[in-house]
Coordinates of C-alpha atoms in Angstrom, one line a residue:
M1 CA 20.0 2.2 12.5
P2 CA 18.2 0.8 9.8
L3 CA 19.6 -3.3 9.0
D4 CA 22.1 -3.6 6.7
I5 CA 20.4 -6.0 4.6
E6 CA 20.6 -6.1 0.6
T7 CA 17.5 -5.7 -1.1
P8 CA 15.5 -8.5 -2.2
L9 CA 15.1 -8.8 -5.8
P10 CA 11.3 -8.4 -5.6
Y11 CA 12.1 -4.7 -4.0
Q12 CA 15.1 -3.7 -6.5
R13 CA 14.3 -0.3 -8.0
D14 CA 16.8 1.2 -10.9
P15 CA 18.9 3.7 -9.2
A16 CA 19.1 6.1 -12.0
C17 CA 14.6 6.3 -12.0
P18 CA 13.4 5.4 -8.5
F19 CA 10.0 5.0 -10.1
D20 CA 11.0 2.3 -12.5
P21 CA 11.9 -1.8 -11.4
G22 CA 15.8 -2.7 -11.0
S23 CA 17.7 -4.1 -14.4
A24 CA 17.7 -7.9 -12.8
L25 CA 13.9 -7.7 -12.6
R26 CA 13.5 -6.5 -16.3
E27 CA 16.4 -9.1 -17.0
A28 CA 14.3 -11.7 -14.9
Q29 CA 11.2 -11.1 -17.2
R30 CA 12.4 -11.2 -20.5
N31 CA 14.8 -14.2 -20.0
D32 CA 13.5 -16.2 -17.0
P33 CA 9.7 -14.9 -15.7
V34 CA 9.1 -17.6 -12.9
H35 CA 12.8 -17.3 -11.3
K36 CA 14.2 -18.8 -8.6
Y37 CA 15.9 -16.6 -6.1
R38 CA 17.3 -16.8 -2.7
L39 CA 16.7 -14.1 0.0
P40 CA 19.5 -12.8 1.9
D41 CA 18.2 -15.1 5.1
G42 CA 19.1 -18.5 3.0
R43 CA 15.0 -19.1 2.1
D44 CA 14.5 -19.5 -1.6
I45 CA 11.9 -17.9 -3.1
W46 CA 9.7 -18.2 -6.6
V47 CA 9.6 -14.5 -8.0
V48 CA 6.7 -14.1 -10.4
T49 CA 7.8 -11.3 -13.2
R50 CA 4.7 -10.9 -15.9
Y51 CA 1.0 -9.7 -15.5
D52 CA -0.7 -12.7 -16.7
D53 CA 1.4 -15.3 -14.5
V54 CA 1.0 -13.1 -11.4
R55 CA -2.8 -13.1 -12.2
Q56 CA -2.8 -16.5 -12.4
M57 CA -0.9 -17.3 -8.9
F58 CA -3.7 -14.6 -7.0
T59 CA -6.7 -17.2 -7.9
D60 CA -4.9 -20.3 -7.8
P61 CA -6.0 -21.9 -4.6
R62 CA -3.6 -24.3 -4.1
L63 CA -1.1 -21.3 -3.2
S64 CA -1.9 -20.2 0.2
S65 CA -1.6 -16.8 2.2
A66 CA -1.9 -18.7 5.6
L67 CA 1.1 -20.8 5.5
T68 CA 3.1 -17.9 4.5
P69 CA 5.6 -17.3 7.3
Y70 CA 5.0 -13.6 8.2
T71 CA 8.5 -12.6 8.5
L72 CA 9.2 -14.0 5.0
M73 CA 10.3 -10.7 3.6
L74 CA 10.6 -8.9 6.2
P75 CA 14.5 -8.1 7.4
G76 CA 15.8 -9.7 10.4
L77 CA 12.7 -11.3 12.1
D78 CA 12.0 -14.6 13.0
D79 CA 9.0 -16.6 12.9
T80 CA 8.7 -16.7 16.6
G81 CA 8.5 -13.0 17.3
L82 CA 6.0 -12.2 15.0
K83 CA 3.1 -14.4 14.2
V84 CA -0.6 -13.2 12.3
P85 CA -2.7 -11.4 14.4
P86 CA -5.9 -12.6 14.6
G87 CA -8.4 -10.5 12.4
S88 CA -5.8 -9.8 9.7
F89 CA -7.6 -11.8 6.8
V90 CA -5.0 -10.8 4.0
N91 CA -2.5 -13.5 5.7
M92 CA -5.8 -16.0 6.2
D93 CA -7.2 -18.3 3.4
P94 CA -10.7 -19.4 3.0
P95 CA -13.4 -19.7 5.1
H96 CA -11.6 -18.3 7.7
H97 CA -10.4 -15.4 4.9
T98 CA -14.1 -15.4 4.0
R99 CA -15.6 -14.8 7.3
L100 CA -13.8 -11.5 8.0
R101 CA -13.9 -10.0 4.4
R102 CA -17.9 -10.6 4.8
M103 CA -17.7 -8.5 8.3
V104 CA -16.1 -5.5 7.1
A105 CA -18.0 -5.7 2.9
S106 CA -20.2 -2.6 4.1
S107 CA -18.0 -0.8 5.3
F108 CA -16.4 -0.4 1.2
T109 CA -20.0 -0.3 -0.7
N110 CA -19.9 3.0 -2.5
R111 CA -22.9 4.0 -0.4
R112 CA -20.4 4.2 2.8
M113 CA -18.0 5.9 0.2
K114 CA -20.0 8.8 -1.1
E115 CA -21.1 9.0 2.9
L116 CA -16.9 9.3 3.4
A117 CA -16.3 11.6 0.7
P118 CA -17.2 14.9 2.1
R119 CA -15.2 14.4 5.4
L120 CA -12.6 13.6 3.3
E121 CA -12.0 16.5 1.3
R122 CA -12.6 18.3 4.5
I123 CA -9.8 16.4 5.7
A124 CA -7.5 17.3 3.0
E125 CA -8.0 20.8 3.6
D126 CA -7.5 21.0 6.6
C127 CA -4.2 19.0 6.0
L128 CA -3.2 22.1 3.4
D129 CA -4.0 24.8 5.8
A130 CA -1.6 23.6 8.4
M131 CA 1.2 22.4 5.5
E132 CA 0.4 26.2 4.4
R133 CA 0.9 27.7 7.9
T134 CA 4.4 25.9 7.9
G135 CA 5.4 27.7 5.2
Q136 CA 7.9 27.5 2.4
P137 CA 9.8 24.9 2.0
A138 CA 7.9 22.3 3.5
D139 CA 7.6 18.7 3.7
F140 CA 5.3 17.2 1.7
M141 CA 5.4 13.7 3.0
T142 CA 4.8 14.9 7.2
G143 CA 2.6 18.0 5.7
F144 CA 0.0 16.4 3.3
A145 CA 0.8 12.3 2.2
F146 CA 0.9 11.0 5.6
P147 CA -1.4 13.1 7.7
F148 CA -4.4 12.9 5.1
P149 CA -4.6 9.2 4.9
L150 CA -4.2 8.3 8.2
L151 CA -6.7 10.9 9.6
A152 CA -9.4 9.5 6.2
I153 CA -8.6 5.8 7.9
C154 CA -9.4 6.7 11.1
E155 CA -12.8 8.2 9.9
L156 CA -13.5 5.4 8.6
L157 CA -12.5 3.1 11.2
G158 CA -14.4 5.5 13.9
L159 CA -11.4 6.6 16.1
T160 CA -11.9 9.9 18.4
D161 CA -9.7 12.7 17.7
E162 CA -7.5 11.5 20.4
Q163 CA -6.9 8.5 19.4
R164 CA -6.3 9.9 15.4
D165 CA -3.4 12.3 17.3
A166 CA -2.1 9.4 19.0
Y167 CA -1.9 7.4 16.0
L168 CA -0.5 10.7 14.0
D169 CA 2.3 10.7 16.5
L170 CA 3.1 7.1 16.4
T171 CA 3.9 7.4 12.2
T172 CA 6.0 9.7 12.8
R173 CA 8.1 7.9 14.8
A174 CA 7.8 4.7 13.3
T175 CA 10.6 4.5 10.7
G176 CA 9.8 1.6 8.7
L177 CA 10.6 -2.2 8.0
A178 CA 14.2 -1.5 7.7
A179 CA 14.3 -0.6 11.7
T180 CA 15.6 -3.0 13.9
P181 CA 14.1 -5.8 14.6
E182 CA 13.5 -4.0 18.6
E183 CA 11.9 -1.4 16.9
A184 CA 10.0 -3.1 15.1
H185 CA 7.8 -5.0 17.6
Q186 CA 8.1 -1.9 19.9
L187 CA 6.3 0.6 17.2
L188 CA 3.9 -3.0 16.5
A189 CA 3.3 -3.5 20.5
E190 CA 1.9 0.2 20.4
A191 CA 0.1 0.2 17.7
Q192 CA -1.8 -3.2 19.3
R193 CA -2.1 -1.6 22.5
L194 CA -3.8 2.0 21.0
M195 CA -6.0 -0.3 18.9
S196 CA -7.3 -2.9 21.9
D197 CA -8.0 0.5 24.0
A198 CA -10.1 2.3 21.2
V199 CA -12.2 -1.0 20.5
A200 CA -12.5 -1.3 24.3
A201 CA -13.9 1.8 24.4
Q202 CA -16.4 1.1 21.4
R203 CA -17.6 -2.2 22.7
A204 CA -19.2 0.0 25.2
T205 CA -20.3 2.4 23.1
P206 CA -20.3 1.8 19.4
G207 CA -19.7 4.7 17.1
D208 CA -20.6 5.0 13.5
G209 CA -17.1 3.8 11.9
M210 CA -16.1 0.6 11.0
I211 CA -15.5 -0.2 14.8
G212 CA -18.6 0.6 15.9
M213 CA -20.3 -1.2 13.0
L214 CA -18.5 -4.5 14.0
V215 CA -19.5 -4.5 17.4
E216 CA -23.4 -3.5 16.6
E217 CA -23.4 -6.1 13.8
Q218 CA -21.5 -9.2 14.3
G219 CA -22.3 -9.2 18.4
H220 CA -20.5 -11.8 19.5
D221 CA -19.3 -13.4 16.3
V222 CA -16.3 -11.4 16.6
D223 CA -13.9 -11.1 19.5
D224 CA -12.1 -7.4 20.4
E225 CA -8.7 -9.2 19.1
E226 CA -10.3 -9.6 15.7
I227 CA -11.6 -6.2 15.9
V228 CA -8.0 -4.8 16.6
G229 CA -6.4 -6.8 14.1
I230 CA -8.9 -6.2 11.4
S231 CA -8.2 -2.3 12.3
N232 CA -4.9 -2.5 12.3
M233 CA -4.3 -3.7 9.1
H234 CA -6.8 -1.4 7.3
L235 CA -4.7 1.4 8.9
T236 CA -1.1 0.1 8.1
A237 CA -2.0 -1.5 5.0
G238 CA -3.5 1.7 3.6
L239 CA -1.8 4.4 5.3
D240 CA 1.4 4.0 3.8
T241 CA 0.0 2.9 0.2
V242 CA -1.9 6.0 0.1
A243 CA 1.0 8.3 1.4
N244 CA 3.9 7.5 -0.7
T245 CA 1.5 7.3 -4.1
L246 CA 1.0 11.1 -3.2
G247 CA 4.8 11.3 -2.4
L248 CA 6.0 9.4 -5.4
G249 CA 3.1 10.7 -7.6
V250 CA 3.8 14.2 -7.2
L251 CA 7.3 13.6 -8.3
A252 CA 6.4 11.8 -11.5
L253 CA 4.2 14.6 -11.8
F254 CA 6.9 17.1 -11.7
D255 CA 8.9 15.3 -13.8
N256 CA 6.2 15.2 -16.7
P257 CA 4.8 18.8 -16.7
G258 CA 2.2 18.2 -19.5
Q259 CA 0.6 15.1 -17.2
L260 CA 0.9 17.8 -14.5
A261 CA -1.1 20.1 -16.5
L262 CA -3.7 17.6 -17.8
L263 CA -4.5 16.8 -14.0
R264 CA -4.3 19.7 -13.0
D265 CA -6.5 21.7 -15.5
D266 CA -9.4 18.9 -16.4
P267 CA -10.7 17.2 -13.6
A268 CA -12.5 14.5 -15.9
V269 CA -9.3 12.5 -16.0
L270 CA -9.3 12.0 -12.3
D271 CA -10.7 8.0 -12.4
T272 CA -7.8 6.9 -15.4
A273 CA -5.2 9.1 -13.6
V274 CA -5.2 7.4 -10.5
E275 CA -4.9 4.0 -12.0
E276 CA -2.2 5.0 -14.4
L277 CA 0.0 6.3 -11.0
M278 CA -0.4 3.3 -9.1
R279 CA 0.3 1.1 -12.3
Y280 CA 3.8 3.7 -12.7
L281 CA 4.7 4.2 -9.0
S282 CA 3.6 0.3 -8.1
V283 CA 5.1 1.6 -4.4
I284 CA 3.9 -2.0 -3.2
S285 CA 7.0 -3.5 -4.8
A286 CA 5.9 -7.4 -3.9
T287 CA 3.3 -8.7 -1.7
G288 CA 4.2 -11.0 0.9
G289 CA 4.0 -14.0 -1.1
R290 CA 2.0 -17.4 -1.0
T291 CA 3.7 -21.0 -0.4
A292 CA 2.5 -23.9 -2.5
T293 CA 0.4 -26.3 -0.6
E294 CA 0.8 -29.5 -3.9
D295 CA 3.0 -29.1 -7.0
L296 CA 2.0 -26.8 -9.5
E297 CA 2.6 -25.5 -13.0
L298 CA 3.0 -21.4 -12.9
G299 CA 4.5 -19.5 -16.3
G300 CA 6.5 -23.2 -17.4
V301 CA 8.2 -23.6 -14.0
T302 CA 6.7 -26.8 -11.8
I303 CA 6.8 -25.4 -8.1
R304 CA 7.1 -28.0 -5.6
A305 CA 4.7 -27.8 -2.4
G306 CA 6.3 -25.8 0.4
E307 CA 7.7 -23.9 -1.8
Y308 CA 7.4 -19.7 -1.4
V309 CA 5.9 -17.7 -4.2
V310 CA 6.0 -13.8 -4.4
P311 CA 4.9 -11.7 -7.0
A312 CA 6.9 -8.8 -8.5
L313 CA 4.0 -6.5 -8.7
A314 CA 6.1 -3.0 -9.6
V315 CA 7.6 -5.1 -12.7
A316 CA 4.4 -7.2 -13.5
N317 CA 2.9 -3.6 -13.8
R318 CA 5.6 -2.5 -16.6
D319 CA 4.7 -5.7 -18.7
P320 CA 5.3 -4.7 -22.1
A321 CA 2.7 -8.1 -23.2
H322 CA 0.2 -6.5 -21.5
Y323 CA 1.1 -2.5 -21.7
D324 CA 1.6 -0.2 -25.1
D325 CA 4.8 1.6 -24.2
P326 CA 4.4 0.4 -19.9
D327 CA 7.6 2.9 -19.2
R328 CA 5.6 5.9 -20.0
L329 CA 3.1 7.6 -18.0
D330 CA -0.1 8.4 -19.5
L331 CA -2.9 9.6 -17.1
T332 CA -5.6 9.0 -20.2
R333 CA -4.4 4.9 -20.2
T334 CA -7.6 3.0 -20.2
P335 CA -8.4 0.6 -19.2
A336 CA -5.2 0.8 -16.8
Q337 CA -5.8 -2.5 -15.6
Q338 CA -3.3 -2.3 -12.6
I339 CA -2.3 -5.1 -10.4
G340 CA -1.5 -3.5 -7.4
F341 CA -4.5 -4.3 -5.6
G342 CA -4.1 -8.1 -6.2
H343 CA -6.5 -10.5 -8.1
G344 CA -9.5 -13.0 -7.0
V345 CA -10.9 -13.6 -3.6
H346 CA -7.7 -11.8 -1.9
R347 CA -8.2 -8.4 -4.6
C348 CA -7.6 -5.6 -1.4
I349 CA -11.3 -4.7 -0.1
G350 CA -10.4 -1.4 0.5
G351 CA -9.1 -0.5 -3.3
A352 CA -12.3 2.0 -3.5
M353 CA -11.4 3.9 -0.7
T354 CA -7.9 4.2 -2.1
L355 CA -8.6 5.4 -5.3
M356 CA -11.1 8.0 -3.2
E357 CA -8.2 9.3 -1.4
M358 CA -6.2 9.8 -4.0
R359 CA -8.6 11.2 -6.2
I360 CA -9.1 13.9 -3.2
G361 CA -5.8 13.9 -2.3
F362 CA -4.2 15.3 -5.9
S363 CA -7.4 17.1 -6.9
A364 CA -7.2 19.2 -2.9
V365 CA -3.2 19.5 -3.6
L366 CA -3.3 20.8 -7.3
R367 CA -6.1 22.7 -6.8
R368 CA -4.9 24.3 -3.3
F369 CA -1.2 24.9 -4.7
P370 CA -1.1 25.0 -8.9
E371 CA 2.7 26.2 -8.8
L372 CA 3.8 23.1 -6.4
R373 CA 7.4 22.4 -7.3
L374 CA 10.1 21.1 -5.9
A375 CA 12.3 23.5 -3.1
V376 CA 15.6 21.3 -3.8
P377 CA 17.5 19.5 -6.5
R378 CA 15.6 17.0 -7.8
E379 CA 18.8 14.7 -7.3
D380 CA 18.4 15.8 -3.6
V381 CA 15.5 14.0 -2.5
V382 CA 15.9 10.9 -0.7
Y383 CA 13.9 7.2 -1.1
R384 CA 13.7 4.5 1.6
G385 CA 15.8 1.5 1.8
Y386 CA 14.8 -1.7 1.9
N387 CA 10.8 -1.7 2.7
M388 CA 7.7 -2.8 1.7
V389 CA 6.5 0.3 0.2
H390 CA 8.6 2.2 -1.9
G391 CA 8.8 6.3 -1.1
A392 CA 10.4 9.1 -0.7
L393 CA 12.2 10.1 3.3
A394 CA 10.8 13.7 2.6
I395 CA 9.9 15.8 -0.6
P396 CA 10.6 19.5 0.2
V397 CA 8.1 22.0 -1.7
R398 CA 7.6 25.4 -2.8
W399 CA 3.9 26.4 -4.5

């Protein structure tokens, strides 16, 4: 059962349009851009709503990821139950963050992305084959949006077909961050076990993916727990983000038929299109936040040592001071400069992989199904409740 808990300000969306930030966020951006807000569990946070202030907070070394409670933005989960896993370097500060990030950097080079691209194109076609076999109408989320990025990340990691099937089964049973604490713990424990088994197997016989590379190149400088944490971090972070950008992306394109036709008919627009869809949709409404290690100024407000700061990415990506006509979807917008990947030392190391998956995914879908359309009235689409990644529960389509 989902928790009966209000949606915190950084995650609020406009009830009239699932793509737009909520009215309270818009009001804060206009009149109180670094906004004090009390979470449902009683903790206070500073919500940062303007683009320039968000960029500043991402680069300020006085704002710590490591000191921020892992459960700050998770509903109903206490800090004694969930700790930062070893290897999850997004929740670390330098030098620990730097050490682990450098270890995986070779998995995200331009050369590695070029090597992966043909495999990902094949995976996309296989997923579309399977969706087509199910017949019409089909759920775009379970038919393509989730299996494609999951299998793509498994390819990056170097998991076996059996391991990929196990993760695919796990994702179909996952209920997201609106699950009960017991369900969340159970799902996390199962994901941990699956990856632990995969790492142990590759410690004995390294493959050609990221896990095998860490085993072979880093040797005794990284232990199995850290490899498990690194791998699960990439799997969970990349899966939900890409899946829901693909899902909400097709809905946004249905709502903007001129932009849909442009993307379908002109492959040259792909690079700016995927950045613009990330900006416009901002499925990661906010990140986990930072903790001030000393007093500092941000957006004209004094943040005291020990206070929490959370960037509201969905509204920062619609900042009228930074974007012309920010509420308009324009697939030719350049430079897009969306801030969904973060900024500074914590900028998403898998950003190139994410963009490649979305270029391949949108291109494959529109090439295979040029007449793709909703199979239900627009108002019948149901969206996730309180969740760190925004999206639709199902998107029935015909083609």
